[in-house]
């Protein structure tokens, strides 16, 4: 329902940024997000320009009892950025990045995309641990854990935070770190947007790039199954500097793939080796020489280009539906089932991805942060994507059937950022395991009235 004009005028007077209401020019564009499956109509959208706008909006939503959701990059599969009939606090214009090379740290405002951070940090030959798609928002990625090409070396994204600046439900601006508000810091490193509105993140940086060895190699036809088995064995041998992501899909019309295999099944390995370049090239020779690849763009390249390598596979405006699980290992039995479901893949845009995680995150205790799942070595993600609403049922049915079969190989845990709109409390608990109870205690301390509930919600233990 629309905001009363008196109330909307009251909120507008408190803001430096804009306020969009239904019917305003730009409203529909501002409420459109990456996943076209999500179509929600907020009563108002605040285009925040700074922390003062965040404080004003949080206070207004709290005092008026209005639903509040927070938008960073708008890239979450479940559409957590949007709420119906409430207020969307849109941080996407807050995109400053400030690098301190001597401290090996970067402070990034919460509206930044991954590419914003990578471009600034790479000027100094350093990188934060971020994700795989440069158009992803840093806030959702980091608050939900985060993993990418550097995770095997350095852990979850949230493992590599120095501090978070946030606005609490009662309107305070606080800094959360190991020394300041440590319980809030613990909760926000993987516990999602449940506790406060993050306005900036202080990331630990590592010497990476600017040149690395990376790219993609693809195989087709009878080479697919042997390649997947070889990838399984090779991934167990390479050092943490080398990340090999395997994906099964129908070949897109990419210029590096021969036209005769477009639309046909392929296995692709997305490579990122951040070790010394000569060593990386030597390490990857056996993979590049495996059988006869259908296409190979694995080469020396900039780390920034690597970080945007798969952007074109995830365009805004498609219909997306995912299912995922953590794995402690990839077995021949898992691969056989995986390939069987691949034989019935329904969409040319869908991929079955295997992301390696094993390394640094496994060395931390289970309660280091809410992410837990320190036994995970892999995550598989069925990234179903298609264009037309009339194809919803067919694609969702295939995804659920594959997931229901493959989850017998799961550790029992799942990645919170990959949960779809329909997945509720049971799956949230699976994501956090034994850390869920502690998260509920943090929620009770910092947001007892559950103002921040437009998320994969963790209810306070008492209200």
CSV table of C-alpha atoms in Angstrom, one decimal:
chain,number,residue,atom,x,y,z
A,1,UNK,CA,0.0,0.0,0.0
A,2,UNK,CA,1.3,3.5,-0.7
A,3,UNK,CA,2.8,5.8,1.9
A,4,UNK,CA,0.5,8.5,3.1
A,5,UNK,CA,1.6,11.8,1.5
A,6,UNK,CA,2.3,13.4,4.8
A,7,UNK,CA,4.5,10.5,5.8
A,8,UNK,CA,6.4,10.5,2.4
A,9,UNK,CA,6.9,14.3,2.7
A,10,UNK,CA,8.2,13.8,6.2
A,11,UNK,CA,10.7,11.2,5.0
A,12,UNK,CA,11.7,13.2,1.9
A,13,UNK,CA,12.6,16.2,4.1
A,14,UNK,CA,15.1,14.1,6.1
A,15,UNK,CA,17.0,12.9,3.0
A,16,UNK,CA,19.8,14.3,0.9
A,17,UNK,CA,19.3,11.5,-1.6
A,18,UNK,CA,16.1,10.9,-3.6
A,19,UNK,CA,12.8,9.3,-2.7
A,20,UNK,CA,10.9,7.4,-5.4
A,21,UNK,CA,7.2,6.5,-5.1
A,22,UNK,CA,5.0,4.3,-7.4
A,23,UNK,CA,4.3,6.2,-10.5
A,24,UNK,CA,7.5,8.4,-10.3
A,25,UNK,CA,9.9,8.4,-13.2
A,26,UNK,CA,12.7,5.9,-12.4
A,27,UNK,CA,10.6,3.9,-9.9
A,28,UNK,CA,10.3,0.8,-12.0
A,29,UNK,CA,13.9,0.8,-13.0
A,30,UNK,CA,14.9,1.2,-9.3
A,31,UNK,CA,12.9,-1.8,-8.3
A,32,UNK,CA,14.2,-4.1,-11.0
A,33,UNK,CA,16.9,-6.4,-9.9
A,34,UNK,CA,19.1,-9.1,-11.4
A,35,UNK,CA,16.6,-12.0,-11.0
A,36,UNK,CA,13.5,-11.3,-13.1
A,37,UNK,CA,11.6,-14.0,-11.1
A,38,UNK,CA,11.4,-11.4,-8.3
A,39,UNK,CA,8.7,-8.7,-9.0
A,40,UNK,CA,7.9,-6.8,-5.8
A,41,UNK,CA,6.4,-3.3,-5.5
A,42,UNK,CA,7.7,-1.3,-2.5
A,43,UNK,CA,5.8,1.7,-1.2
A,44,UNK,CA,8.9,3.8,-1.5
A,45,UNK,CA,12.6,3.6,-2.5
A,46,UNK,CA,15.2,5.7,-0.8
A,47,UNK,CA,18.3,6.4,-2.9
A,48,UNK,CA,20.7,7.0,-0.1
A,49,UNK,CA,23.8,9.2,-0.7
A,50,UNK,CA,25.4,8.7,2.7
A,51,UNK,CA,25.2,7.4,6.2
A,52,UNK,CA,22.9,10.2,7.3
A,53,UNK,CA,20.3,9.0,4.8
A,54,UNK,CA,20.6,5.5,6.2
A,55,UNK,CA,20.0,6.7,9.8
A,56,UNK,CA,17.0,8.7,8.7
A,57,UNK,CA,15.4,5.9,6.8
A,58,UNK,CA,16.0,3.3,9.5
A,59,UNK,CA,14.5,5.6,12.1
A,60,UNK,CA,11.5,6.3,9.9
A,61,UNK,CA,10.8,2.7,9.2
A,62,UNK,CA,11.2,1.8,12.9
A,63,UNK,CA,8.9,4.6,14.2
A,64,UNK,CA,6.2,4.0,11.5
A,65,UNK,CA,6.3,0.3,11.7
A,66,UNK,CA,7.0,0.0,8.0
A,67,UNK,CA,8.7,-3.0,6.4
A,68,UNK,CA,12.3,-2.3,5.5
A,69,UNK,CA,14.6,-4.0,3.0
A,70,UNK,CA,18.2,-3.1,2.0
A,71,UNK,CA,19.5,-3.0,-1.5
A,72,UNK,CA,23.2,-3.1,-2.3
A,73,UNK,CA,23.9,-4.7,-5.7
A,74,UNK,CA,20.5,-6.3,-6.1
A,75,UNK,CA,22.1,-9.6,-7.1
A,76,UNK,CA,20.8,-12.0,-4.5
A,77,UNK,CA,19.0,-15.0,-6.0
A,78,UNK,CA,16.1,-14.6,-3.5
A,79,UNK,CA,15.6,-10.9,-4.2
A,80,UNK,CA,16.3,-9.9,-0.6
A,81,UNK,CA,16.8,-6.3,-1.8
A,82,UNK,CA,13.1,-5.8,-2.3
A,83,UNK,CA,9.9,-5.9,-0.2
A,84,UNK,CA,6.3,-5.4,-1.1
A,85,UNK,CA,4.5,-2.3,0.4
A,86,UNK,CA,7.5,-1.3,2.4
A,87,UNK,CA,10.6,0.9,2.1
A,88,UNK,CA,13.7,-0.2,0.1
A,89,UNK,CA,16.8,1.5,1.4
A,90,UNK,CA,18.9,1.6,-1.8
A,91,UNK,CA,22.6,2.0,-1.1
A,92,UNK,CA,23.7,1.6,-4.7
A,93,UNK,CA,24.9,5.2,-5.1
A,94,UNK,CA,27.3,4.8,-2.1
A,95,UNK,CA,30.3,3.4,-4.0
A,96,UNK,CA,33.5,4.9,-2.7
A,97,UNK,CA,36.6,2.8,-2.3
A,98,UNK,CA,39.6,4.0,-0.2
A,99,UNK,CA,42.8,1.9,-0.3
A,100,UNK,CA,45.5,2.1,2.3
A,101,UNK,CA,48.4,0.3,0.7
A,102,UNK,CA,50.7,0.5,3.7
A,103,UNK,CA,48.1,-1.2,5.9
A,104,UNK,CA,47.0,-3.6,3.1
A,105,UNK,CA,43.4,-2.7,3.7
A,106,UNK,CA,40.5,-1.1,1.8
A,107,UNK,CA,37.4,0.6,3.0
A,108,UNK,CA,34.5,0.2,0.6
A,109,UNK,CA,31.0,1.7,0.9
A,110,UNK,CA,28.2,-0.8,1.0
A,111,UNK,CA,26.8,0.1,-2.5
A,112,UNK,CA,30.0,-1.0,-4.2
A,113,UNK,CA,30.1,-3.8,-6.7
A,114,UNK,CA,32.9,-6.3,-6.7
A,115,UNK,CA,34.4,-4.6,-9.8
A,116,UNK,CA,34.6,-1.3,-8.0
A,117,UNK,CA,36.8,-2.8,-5.3
A,118,UNK,CA,39.0,-4.8,-7.7
A,119,UNK,CA,39.7,-1.8,-9.9
A,120,UNK,CA,40.9,0.3,-7.0
A,121,UNK,CA,42.9,-2.3,-5.1
A,122,UNK,CA,44.6,-3.6,-8.3
A,123,UNK,CA,46.1,-0.2,-8.8
A,124,UNK,CA,48.3,-1.2,-5.9
A,125,UNK,CA,48.8,-4.9,-6.9
A,126,UNK,CA,46.5,-6.1,-4.2
A,127,UNK,CA,43.1,-7.8,-3.9
A,128,UNK,CA,40.3,-8.5,-1.4
A,129,UNK,CA,38.7,-11.9,-1.3
A,130,UNK,CA,35.6,-11.4,-3.3
A,131,UNK,CA,33.3,-13.4,-5.6
A,132,UNK,CA,33.2,-14.4,-9.3
A,133,UNK,CA,30.9,-11.9,-11.0
A,134,UNK,CA,32.0,-8.3,-11.0
A,135,UNK,CA,28.4,-6.9,-10.9
A,136,UNK,CA,27.7,-8.6,-7.6
A,137,UNK,CA,27.3,-6.2,-4.6
A,138,UNK,CA,29.9,-6.5,-1.9
A,139,UNK,CA,27.4,-6.1,0.9
A,140,UNK,CA,25.3,-9.1,0.2
A,141,UNK,CA,28.3,-11.2,-0.7
A,142,UNK,CA,30.2,-10.3,2.4
A,143,UNK,CA,27.4,-10.5,4.9
A,144,UNK,CA,26.5,-13.9,3.6
A,145,UNK,CA,30.0,-15.3,3.7
A,146,UNK,CA,31.4,-14.8,0.2
A,147,UNK,CA,33.8,-17.0,-1.8
A,148,UNK,CA,35.8,-16.7,-5.0
A,149,UNK,CA,39.0,-17.5,-6.7
A,150,UNK,CA,41.1,-16.5,-3.6
A,151,UNK,CA,39.1,-18.5,-1.1
A,152,UNK,CA,41.3,-21.6,-1.2
A,153,UNK,CA,44.3,-19.3,-0.2
A,154,UNK,CA,42.6,-17.0,2.3
A,155,UNK,CA,39.1,-18.3,3.4
A,156,UNK,CA,35.6,-16.9,3.2
A,157,UNK,CA,35.3,-13.2,2.3
A,158,UNK,CA,33.9,-12.6,5.8
A,159,UNK,CA,37.0,-14.2,7.3
A,160,UNK,CA,39.0,-11.4,5.8
A,161,UNK,CA,37.2,-8.4,7.3
A,162,UNK,CA,39.0,-5.9,9.7
A,163,UNK,CA,35.8,-4.0,10.6
A,164,UNK,CA,32.3,-3.1,9.5
A,165,UNK,CA,30.6,0.3,10.0
A,166,UNK,CA,26.9,-0.1,10.5
A,167,UNK,CA,23.6,1.6,11.5
A,168,UNK,CA,21.7,-0.3,14.2
A,169,UNK,CA,18.0,-0.6,14.6
A,170,UNK,CA,17.9,2.1,17.2
A,171,UNK,CA,19.7,4.5,14.8
A,172,UNK,CA,23.2,4.4,16.2
A,173,UNK,CA,26.3,4.5,14.0
A,174,UNK,CA,28.7,1.8,15.3
A,175,UNK,CA,32.0,0.2,14.3
A,176,UNK,CA,32.2,-3.6,14.7
A,177,UNK,CA,35.5,-5.4,14.9
A,178,UNK,CA,37.3,-7.9,17.0
A,179,UNK,CA,37.8,-5.1,19.6
A,180,UNK,CA,34.7,-3.0,19.2
A,181,UNK,CA,31.2,-4.6,19.5
A,182,UNK,CA,32.8,-8.1,18.9
A,183,UNK,CA,29.4,-9.9,19.2
A,184,UNK,CA,27.9,-7.8,16.4
A,185,UNK,CA,31.1,-8.3,14.3
A,186,UNK,CA,30.9,-12.1,14.8
A,187,UNK,CA,27.2,-12.1,13.7
A,188,UNK,CA,27.6,-9.9,10.6
A,189,UNK,CA,30.5,-12.1,9.3
A,190,UNK,CA,28.1,-14.5,7.6
A,191,UNK,CA,24.9,-13.9,9.4
A,192,UNK,CA,23.4,-11.8,6.6
A,193,UNK,CA,21.5,-8.5,7.0
A,194,UNK,CA,19.8,-9.6,10.3
A,195,UNK,CA,21.5,-7.3,12.8
A,196,UNK,CA,22.2,-3.8,11.3
A,197,UNK,CA,22.6,-2.0,8.0
A,198,UNK,CA,26.2,-2.2,6.9
A,199,UNK,CA,27.4,1.1,5.4
A,200,UNK,CA,31.0,0.2,4.8
A,201,UNK,CA,33.5,-2.7,5.0
A,202,UNK,CA,37.2,-2.7,5.9
A,203,UNK,CA,38.8,-5.5,3.9
A,204,UNK,CA,42.2,-7.1,4.4
A,205,UNK,CA,44.2,-7.1,1.2
A,206,UNK,CA,46.7,-9.5,-0.3
A,207,UNK,CA,49.4,-9.2,-2.9
A,208,UNK,CA,47.7,-10.5,-6.1
A,209,UNK,CA,48.2,-9.6,-9.7
A,210,UNK,CA,48.0,-7.4,-11.6
A,211,UNK,CA,48.9,-10.2,-13.9
A,212,UNK,CA,47.8,-13.8,-13.3
A,213,UNK,CA,47.2,-16.9,-15.3
A,214,UNK,CA,43.6,-17.5,-15.9
A,215,UNK,CA,40.7,-17.9,-18.3
A,216,UNK,CA,38.7,-20.9,-19.4
A,217,UNK,CA,39.1,-24.2,-21.3
A,218,UNK,CA,36.3,-26.3,-22.7
A,219,UNK,CA,35.8,-29.9,-23.8
A,220,UNK,CA,32.9,-31.4,-25.8
A,221,UNK,CA,31.4,-34.8,-26.6
A,222,UNK,CA,33.1,-37.9,-25.4
A,223,UNK,CA,35.8,-35.9,-23.6
A,224,UNK,CA,33.3,-34.5,-21.0
A,225,UNK,CA,33.2,-37.4,-18.6
A,226,UNK,CA,36.9,-38.1,-18.6
A,227,UNK,CA,37.6,-34.4,-18.1
A,228,UNK,CA,35.4,-34.2,-15.0
A,229,UNK,CA,37.2,-37.2,-13.5
A,230,UNK,CA,40.6,-35.6,-14.4
A,231,UNK,CA,39.4,-32.3,-12.8
A,232,UNK,CA,38.5,-34.1,-9.6
A,233,UNK,CA,42.0,-35.6,-9.3
A,234,UNK,CA,43.9,-32.5,-10.4
A,235,UNK,CA,42.0,-30.3,-8.0
A,236,UNK,CA,43.3,-32.4,-5.1
A,237,UNK,CA,46.9,-31.9,-6.3
A,238,UNK,CA,47.2,-28.2,-7.1
A,239,UNK,CA,48.2,-25.7,-4.4
A,240,UNK,CA,45.7,-23.2,-3.0
A,241,UNK,CA,47.0,-20.5,-5.5
A,242,UNK,CA,45.3,-22.5,-8.2
A,243,UNK,CA,41.5,-22.6,-8.4
A,244,UNK,CA,39.8,-24.7,-10.9
A,245,UNK,CA,36.0,-24.3,-11.2
A,246,UNK,CA,34.2,-26.9,-13.3
A,247,UNK,CA,30.9,-26.2,-15.1
A,248,UNK,CA,28.6,-28.3,-17.2
A,249,UNK,CA,26.4,-26.5,-19.7
A,250,UNK,CA,25.3,-26.2,-23.3
A,251,UNK,CA,28.0,-24.3,-25.3
A,252,UNK,CA,27.1,-20.6,-25.6
A,253,UNK,CA,27.7,-18.7,-28.9
A,254,UNK,CA,31.0,-17.4,-27.5
A,255,UNK,CA,33.7,-16.4,-30.1
A,256,UNK,CA,36.3,-18.7,-28.5
A,257,UNK,CA,34.1,-21.8,-29.1
A,258,UNK,CA,33.7,-23.3,-32.5
A,259,UNK,CA,30.3,-22.7,-34.1
A,260,UNK,CA,29.7,-26.4,-34.6
A,261,UNK,CA,29.4,-27.0,-30.9
A,262,UNK,CA,27.2,-24.0,-30.0
A,263,UNK,CA,24.2,-25.4,-28.2
A,264,UNK,CA,25.8,-28.7,-27.5
A,265,UNK,CA,27.0,-30.1,-24.2
A,266,UNK,CA,30.4,-29.0,-22.9
A,267,UNK,CA,32.5,-29.2,-19.7
A,268,UNK,CA,34.4,-26.0,-19.0
A,269,UNK,CA,37.1,-25.3,-16.4
A,270,UNK,CA,37.5,-21.7,-15.3
A,271,UNK,CA,41.1,-21.3,-14.2
A,272,UNK,CA,42.6,-18.8,-11.9
A,273,UNK,CA,46.2,-19.3,-10.7
A,274,UNK,CA,47.6,-16.4,-8.6
A,275,UNK,CA,51.0,-17.9,-8.0
A,276,UNK,CA,54.1,-16.7,-9.7
A,277,UNK,CA,53.2,-16.5,-13.4
A,278,UNK,CA,55.9,-18.9,-14.7
A,279,UNK,CA,55.1,-21.5,-12.0
A,280,UNK,CA,51.4,-21.1,-12.8
A,281,UNK,CA,52.0,-21.7,-16.5
A,282,UNK,CA,54.0,-24.8,-15.8
A,283,UNK,CA,51.3,-26.1,-13.4
A,284,UNK,CA,48.5,-25.7,-15.9
A,285,UNK,CA,50.3,-27.4,-18.8
A,286,UNK,CA,48.8,-30.8,-18.1
A,287,UNK,CA,45.3,-29.4,-18.0
A,288,UNK,CA,45.8,-27.5,-21.2
A,289,UNK,CA,47.1,-30.7,-22.8
A,290,UNK,CA,44.3,-33.0,-21.6
A,291,UNK,CA,42.9,-34.7,-24.7
A,292,UNK,CA,41.8,-32.2,-27.3
A,293,UNK,CA,40.0,-29.1,-25.9
A,294,UNK,CA,37.2,-27.5,-27.9
A,295,UNK,CA,38.4,-24.0,-26.9
A,296,UNK,CA,41.1,-22.5,-24.7
A,297,UNK,CA,41.5,-18.9,-23.5
A,298,UNK,CA,43.6,-19.8,-20.5
A,299,UNK,CA,46.5,-17.4,-20.6
A,300,UNK,CA,48.3,-14.5,-18.9
A,301,UNK,CA,45.8,-11.8,-18.2
A,302,UNK,CA,44.9,-9.1,-15.7
A,303,UNK,CA,43.3,-10.1,-12.4
A,304,UNK,CA,40.6,-7.5,-13.1
A,305,UNK,CA,39.7,-9.2,-16.4
A,306,UNK,CA,39.6,-12.6,-14.6
A,307,UNK,CA,37.1,-11.2,-12.1
A,308,UNK,CA,34.7,-10.3,-14.9
A,309,UNK,CA,35.3,-13.4,-17.1
A,310,UNK,CA,31.8,-14.9,-16.5
A,311,UNK,CA,29.8,-11.7,-16.2
A,312,UNK,CA,28.1,-12.3,-19.6
A,313,UNK,CA,26.7,-15.6,-18.3
A,314,UNK,CA,24.8,-13.9,-15.5
A,315,UNK,CA,23.0,-10.9,-17.2
A,316,UNK,CA,20.4,-8.9,-15.4
A,317,UNK,CA,16.8,-9.7,-16.4
A,318,UNK,CA,16.9,-13.4,-16.8
A,319,UNK,CA,14.8,-15.8,-14.7
A,320,UNK,CA,17.1,-17.6,-12.1
A,321,UNK,CA,16.4,-20.5,-9.8
A,322,UNK,CA,19.3,-22.2,-7.9
A,323,UNK,CA,19.9,-25.1,-5.6
A,324,UNK,CA,23.2,-25.9,-3.9
A,325,UNK,CA,24.9,-28.0,-1.3
A,326,UNK,CA,28.4,-28.3,0.3
A,327,UNK,CA,30.5,-31.4,-0.3
A,328,UNK,CA,33.3,-32.8,1.7
A,329,UNK,CA,34.6,-34.6,-1.5
A,330,UNK,CA,33.8,-35.3,-5.1
A,331,UNK,CA,33.4,-39.0,-5.6
A,332,UNK,CA,33.1,-41.0,-8.8
A,333,UNK,CA,29.5,-41.8,-7.7
A,334,UNK,CA,28.7,-38.1,-7.4
A,335,UNK,CA,30.1,-37.4,-10.8
A,336,UNK,CA,28.1,-40.2,-12.4
A,337,UNK,CA,24.9,-38.7,-10.9
A,338,UNK,CA,25.9,-35.2,-11.8
A,339,UNK,CA,26.5,-36.2,-15.5
A,340,UNK,CA,23.2,-38.1,-15.6
A,341,UNK,CA,21.2,-35.0,-14.6
A,342,UNK,CA,23.3,-32.9,-17.1
A,343,UNK,CA,22.0,-35.1,-19.9
A,344,UNK,CA,18.5,-33.7,-19.3
A,345,UNK,CA,19.5,-30.0,-18.8
A,346,UNK,CA,16.5,-28.0,-20.1
A,347,UNK,CA,18.0,-24.5,-20.8
A,348,UNK,CA,20.9,-23.2,-22.8
A,349,UNK,CA,21.6,-20.7,-20.0
A,350,UNK,CA,21.8,-23.2,-17.1
A,351,UNK,CA,25.1,-24.4,-15.7
A,352,UNK,CA,26.0,-27.0,-13.1
A,353,UNK,CA,29.0,-25.5,-11.3
A,354,UNK,CA,31.5,-27.1,-8.9
A,355,UNK,CA,33.4,-24.5,-6.9
A,356,UNK,CA,36.5,-25.7,-4.9
A,357,UNK,CA,36.7,-24.3,-1.4
A,358,UNK,CA,39.2,-26.5,0.4
A,359,UNK,CA,42.2,-24.8,2.0
A,360,UNK,CA,42.3,-21.8,4.4
A,361,UNK,CA,38.7,-22.0,5.5
A,362,UNK,CA,39.1,-25.5,6.7
A,363,UNK,CA,41.8,-24.5,9.2
A,364,UNK,CA,39.5,-22.2,11.3
A,365,UNK,CA,37.3,-23.5,14.1
A,366,UNK,CA,33.7,-24.1,13.4
A,367,UNK,CA,32.6,-21.1,15.5
A,368,UNK,CA,35.1,-18.6,14.0
A,369,UNK,CA,32.2,-16.9,12.4
A,370,UNK,CA,28.6,-17.9,11.6
A,371,UNK,CA,29.5,-19.4,8.3
A,372,UNK,CA,30.7,-22.6,10.0
A,373,UNK,CA,30.8,-25.4,7.5
A,374,UNK,CA,34.5,-25.7,8.0
A,375,UNK,CA,34.3,-29.3,6.7
A,376,UNK,CA,33.3,-28.1,3.2
A,377,UNK,CA,35.7,-28.7,0.4
A,378,UNK,CA,33.3,-27.9,-2.5
A,379,UNK,CA,30.0,-26.4,-3.2
A,380,UNK,CA,27.9,-27.5,-6.1
A,381,UNK,CA,25.4,-25.0,-7.5
A,382,UNK,CA,22.7,-25.7,-10.0
A,383,UNK,CA,22.4,-22.3,-11.6
A,384,UNK,CA,19.2,-22.6,-13.6
A,385,UNK,CA,18.5,-19.7,-15.9
A,386,UNK,CA,16.0,-19.1,-18.7
A,387,UNK,CA,14.2,-16.2,-20.4
A,388,UNK,CA,10.4,-16.8,-20.6
A,389,UNK,CA,7.9,-17.1,-17.7
A,390,UNK,CA,6.1,-20.0,-19.6
A,391,UNK,CA,9.3,-22.1,-19.1
A,392,UNK,CA,9.3,-21.7,-15.3
A,393,UNK,CA,7.7,-25.0,-14.4
A,394,UNK,CA,10.0,-27.1,-16.6
A,395,UNK,CA,13.2,-25.5,-15.4
A,396,UNK,CA,12.2,-25.5,-11.7
A,397,UNK,CA,11.2,-29.1,-11.9
A,398,UNK,CA,14.5,-30.2,-13.4
A,399,UNK,CA,16.5,-28.2,-10.8
A,400,UNK,CA,14.5,-29.6,-7.9
A,401,UNK,CA,14.8,-33.2,-9.2
A,402,UNK,CA,18.6,-32.9,-9.7
A,403,UNK,CA,19.0,-31.3,-6.2
A,404,UNK,CA,16.9,-33.9,-4.4
A,405,UNK,CA,19.0,-36.6,-5.9
A,406,UNK,CA,22.4,-35.0,-5.4
A,407,UNK,CA,21.9,-33.8,-1.9
A,408,UNK,CA,22.6,-37.3,-0.7
A,409,UNK,CA,26.3,-36.4,-1.2
A,410,UNK,CA,26.0,-33.2,0.9
A,411,UNK,CA,27.8,-32.5,4.2
A,412,UNK,CA,24.3,-31.3,5.4
A,413,UNK,CA,25.2,-27.7,5.1
A,414,UNK,CA,24.4,-25.1,2.4
A,415,UNK,CA,25.5,-21.6,1.4
A,416,UNK,CA,23.2,-18.9,2.7
A,417,UNK,CA,23.7,-16.6,-0.4
A,418,UNK,CA,22.5,-19.4,-2.8
A,419,UNK,CA,19.2,-20.0,-1.1
A,420,UNK,CA,16.1,-19.2,-3.2
A,421,UNK,CA,13.0,-17.2,-2.2
A,422,UNK,CA,11.1,-20.3,-1.1
A,423,UNK,CA,13.8,-21.7,1.2
A,424,UNK,CA,13.0,-20.8,4.8
A,425,UNK,CA,14.0,-21.6,8.3
A,426,UNK,CA,15.0,-25.2,7.8
A,427,UNK,CA,17.5,-24.3,5.2
A,428,UNK,CA,18.7,-21.3,7.1
A,429,UNK,CA,19.5,-23.6,10.0
A,430,UNK,CA,21.2,-26.0,7.7
A,431,UNK,CA,23.4,-23.2,6.5
A,432,UNK,CA,24.5,-22.2,10.0
A,433,UNK,CA,24.3,-25.5,12.0
A,434,UNK,CA,25.4,-25.1,15.6
A,435,UNK,CA,26.1,-21.4,15.1
A,436,UNK,CA,22.4,-20.7,14.6
A,437,UNK,CA,21.6,-20.4,18.4
A,438,UNK,CA,24.4,-17.9,18.9
A,439,UNK,CA,23.1,-15.9,16.0
A,440,UNK,CA,19.7,-15.7,17.6
A,441,UNK,CA,21.3,-14.3,20.7
A,442,UNK,CA,23.1,-11.6,18.7
A,443,UNK,CA,19.8,-10.8,17.0
A,444,UNK,CA,18.1,-10.4,20.4
A,445,UNK,CA,20.8,-8.0,21.5
A,446,UNK,CA,20.9,-5.8,18.4
A,447,UNK,CA,17.5,-6.1,16.8
A,448,UNK,CA,15.0,-7.4,19.4
A,449,UNK,CA,12.0,-6.1,17.5
A,450,UNK,CA,13.2,-7.8,14.2
A,451,UNK,CA,13.2,-4.6,12.2
A,452,UNK,CA,15.7,-6.2,9.8
A,453,UNK,CA,13.6,-9.2,8.7
A,454,UNK,CA,13.6,-8.9,4.9
A,455,UNK,CA,16.4,-11.5,4.7
A,456,UNK,CA,17.0,-15.1,5.4
A,457,UNK,CA,15.7,-14.2,8.8
A,458,UNK,CA,17.0,-15.3,12.2
A,459,UNK,CA,14.3,-14.5,14.8
A,460,UNK,CA,15.3,-13.1,18.2
A,461,UNK,CA,15.1,-15.5,21.0
A,462,UNK,CA,12.7,-13.1,22.8
A,463,UNK,CA,10.9,-10.0,21.8
